[in-house]
Amino acid sequence: MIHPILEIDHLTHTFPSGGGIQDICFCVFPKEFILLAGPNGSGKTTLIRHFNALALPTSGEVRLHGIPVTADKVAARKTVGMVFQDADTQIVGDTVFDEVAFGPQNLKLPLSLIEKNVTRTLERLCLAHLKDRHPATLSGGEKRRLAIAGILVMDPEIIVLDEPFANLDYTSSKDLINTICRLNQDGRTIIMAAHEVEEVIVFATRMIIMDSRGCLAKDGHPVDLLGHLEAHGIKEPCFSRMGYKAPPWQR
Amino acid sequence: MAALNLFAFRAGTTALHRLDVRTKMVLVCMVSLAILAADFTGCLACFLVLYGLIRTIGISFIRLLAQLKWFILLLIIMLLTSSLTIPGTPVFSLSGVMVTQEGMARGALVAVRFFLVMMTGLLFSATTRPTALKSAAQWFLRPIPLVPEKRVAIMISLFLRFLPLILDQAQQTSDAVNARCGNLHKNPVRRIRCLTLPVMKKTFMAADNLCLAMDARCFTEDRTDPAFEKGGKERVFLAAGGGLCLGMVWQAKVSFWMTFWS
Ligand SMILES: Nc1ncnc2c1ncn2[C@@H]1O[C@H](COP(=O)(O)OP(=O)(O)OP(=O)(O)O)[C@@H](O)[C@H]1O
Ligand SMILES: [Mg+2]
């Protein structure tokens, strides 16, 4: 039996002003590509912030390899890398290189190792030619790749992406999907929050739908959930609305 | 994002880029002090040296003047006020207002000195990475007790990062307010309130998000120390810079005593 990496156990988080998430239970297994879908305000961001103890639950627990994430936050944050919804406010460094080096510096790695890891990561994400640029001057797609580089350099097992396609054009979205799929094929677990599932549904191995009250509504293989999406406030992908099966060439 | 101007770092591989930041900082202090003590001859020599260096990093004189135009206007106003207010030999007078020789000389010298200090600063900021600047600050603060130099360094870099963000948000908010005819309000208190409160709120929210993002990447104050790049020409530059400064100061002193004696 495969052991889950991440166990979400009756997780509830309520905000004083209302909203939040209610009693969420599921497990994340190695190499999965989970699409976390739900309308605006359904609690996707709130939920994923519990995965590395950025938010603390009202009740319930999140366990990473069987250990509560709150017990060792640094380990949790190393294992679960998070790309935030807003690409601009998560950039810390003054240059692309420094931005990627920020995490390893926090882990107090020696300088030579940092240099090596950062250079390798930048090359992997095709950012090496931009290494001296100011992050603010990058395009939206490049910023998103930079944010991924900033967590990839810490070698996380799970990569969580919050609405990675917001504000991206077609080409940048395609590039980003390729990048994410490559990471998934390399053996990293991907959890992606999105309200538009058209672009990624064919790549996901599992889909979790949250409803507008912050409860878990559906959990299953994307193919099985096709046709039920509109009922939960998510736009049905074009091929499914036209009555086709998921295009095989994309899978 | 806020416009990146002449003073922003421009990547390059010139000798100045490769010079250790700490050396550069010492040189900037020395040259600035020497400029304040020098007279016209010294300033001319200094200008030639600085201009040569500015050319090596690829900024043309026209661009320099164009970017500094508001600053130059300020210098001209300074020159005018001092030539009108300092008493001395009149050059000409216009309906009772007198322009004096001494005033013009003093004003011109002050303006030239300001301009040279500006050029020095430009050379420094255009060839120094913000990170290097931060590391240098951390290095200079290390011997001082009770100052948490790592915290100061991260604060400097966050400040540098947030300033353009705040300016940007102020611009956006002001546009948003004006788009709904907010500029028709005559009451200045109300207008300021319409602008500052949203900007502050947005800035705090951005700061909150940034905190989360830093936390998510395991931020601690106990981090890897930055390294300094050494180009190997530090001594040459220090010697040359020191020579230039001494020359400027010495020349100013000599010419002062010469006029004093004669
Ligand atoms: N800091 C907060 N204080 C109070 N309420 C909050 C806070 N953050 C989120 N909420 C509420 O919790 C609910 C879930 O918000 P969340 O941001 O997790 O949704 P989301 O699914 O990520 O939405 P979106 O698709 O717009 O990103 C919303 O009703 C929101 O109003
Ligand atoms: Mg969200």
Short mmCIF file of C-alpha atoms and ligand atoms in Angstrom, two decimals, chain A residues 15 17-20 38-47 85 162-163 195, ligand 1:
data_model
loop_
_atom_site.label_atom_id
_atom_site.label_comp_id
_atom_site.label_asym_id
_atom_site.label_seq_id
_atom_site.Cartn_x
_atom_site.Cartn_y
_atom_site.Cartn_z
CA PHE A 15 -13.22 33.44 9.73
CA SER A 17 -16.65 37.46 9.36
CA GLY A 18 -17.98 34.13 8.01
CA GLY A 19 -16.66 32.04 5.15
CA GLY A 20 -13.79 29.61 5.37
CA GLY A 38 -14.25 25.77 -7.03
CA PRO A 39 -15.91 29.13 -7.59
CA ASN A 40 -14.55 32.40 -6.15
CA GLY A 41 -14.67 32.44 -2.38
CA SER A 42 -15.05 28.67 -2.03
CA GLY A 43 -11.96 28.51 0.20
CA LYS A 44 -9.30 27.14 -2.14
CA THR A 45 -6.67 29.61 -0.98
CA THR A 46 -7.65 29.13 2.64
CA LEU A 47 -7.36 25.35 2.30
CA GLN A 85 -2.12 33.76 -6.37
CA ASP A 162 -2.77 29.02 -6.50
CA GLU A 163 -4.50 30.17 -9.70
CA HIS A 195 -11.64 28.16 -11.10
N1 LIG C 1 -8.37 37.11 5.94
C1 LIG C 1 -9.70 36.86 5.82
N2 LIG C 1 -10.56 37.40 6.70
C2 LIG C 1 -11.89 37.13 6.60
N3 LIG C 1 -12.42 36.34 5.66
C3 LIG C 1 -11.63 35.79 4.75
C4 LIG C 1 -10.21 36.01 4.79
N4 LIG C 1 -9.65 35.33 3.76
C5 LIG C 1 -10.67 34.72 3.14
N5 LIG C 1 -11.85 34.97 3.72
C6 LIG C 1 -13.17 34.45 3.31
O1 LIG C 1 -13.06 33.06 3.19
C7 LIG C 1 -13.74 32.60 2.04
C8 LIG C 1 -12.80 31.79 1.18
O2 LIG C 1 -11.80 32.64 0.66
P1 LIG C 1 -10.62 32.13 -0.25
O3 LIG C 1 -9.75 33.27 -0.56
O4 LIG C 1 -10.00 30.95 0.38
O5 LIG C 1 -11.41 31.66 -1.57
P2 LIG C 1 -10.84 31.20 -2.96
O6 LIG C 1 -11.53 29.95 -3.30
O7 LIG C 1 -9.37 31.19 -2.93
O8 LIG C 1 -11.37 32.35 -3.91
P3 LIG C 1 -10.69 32.92 -5.24
O9 LIG C 1 -11.08 31.99 -6.35
O10 LIG C 1 -11.35 34.24 -5.41
O11 LIG C 1 -9.24 33.02 -5.01
C9 LIG C 1 -14.29 33.82 1.35
O12 LIG C 1 -15.66 33.90 1.65
C10 LIG C 1 -13.56 34.98 1.96
O13 LIG C 1 -14.40 36.08 2.07
#
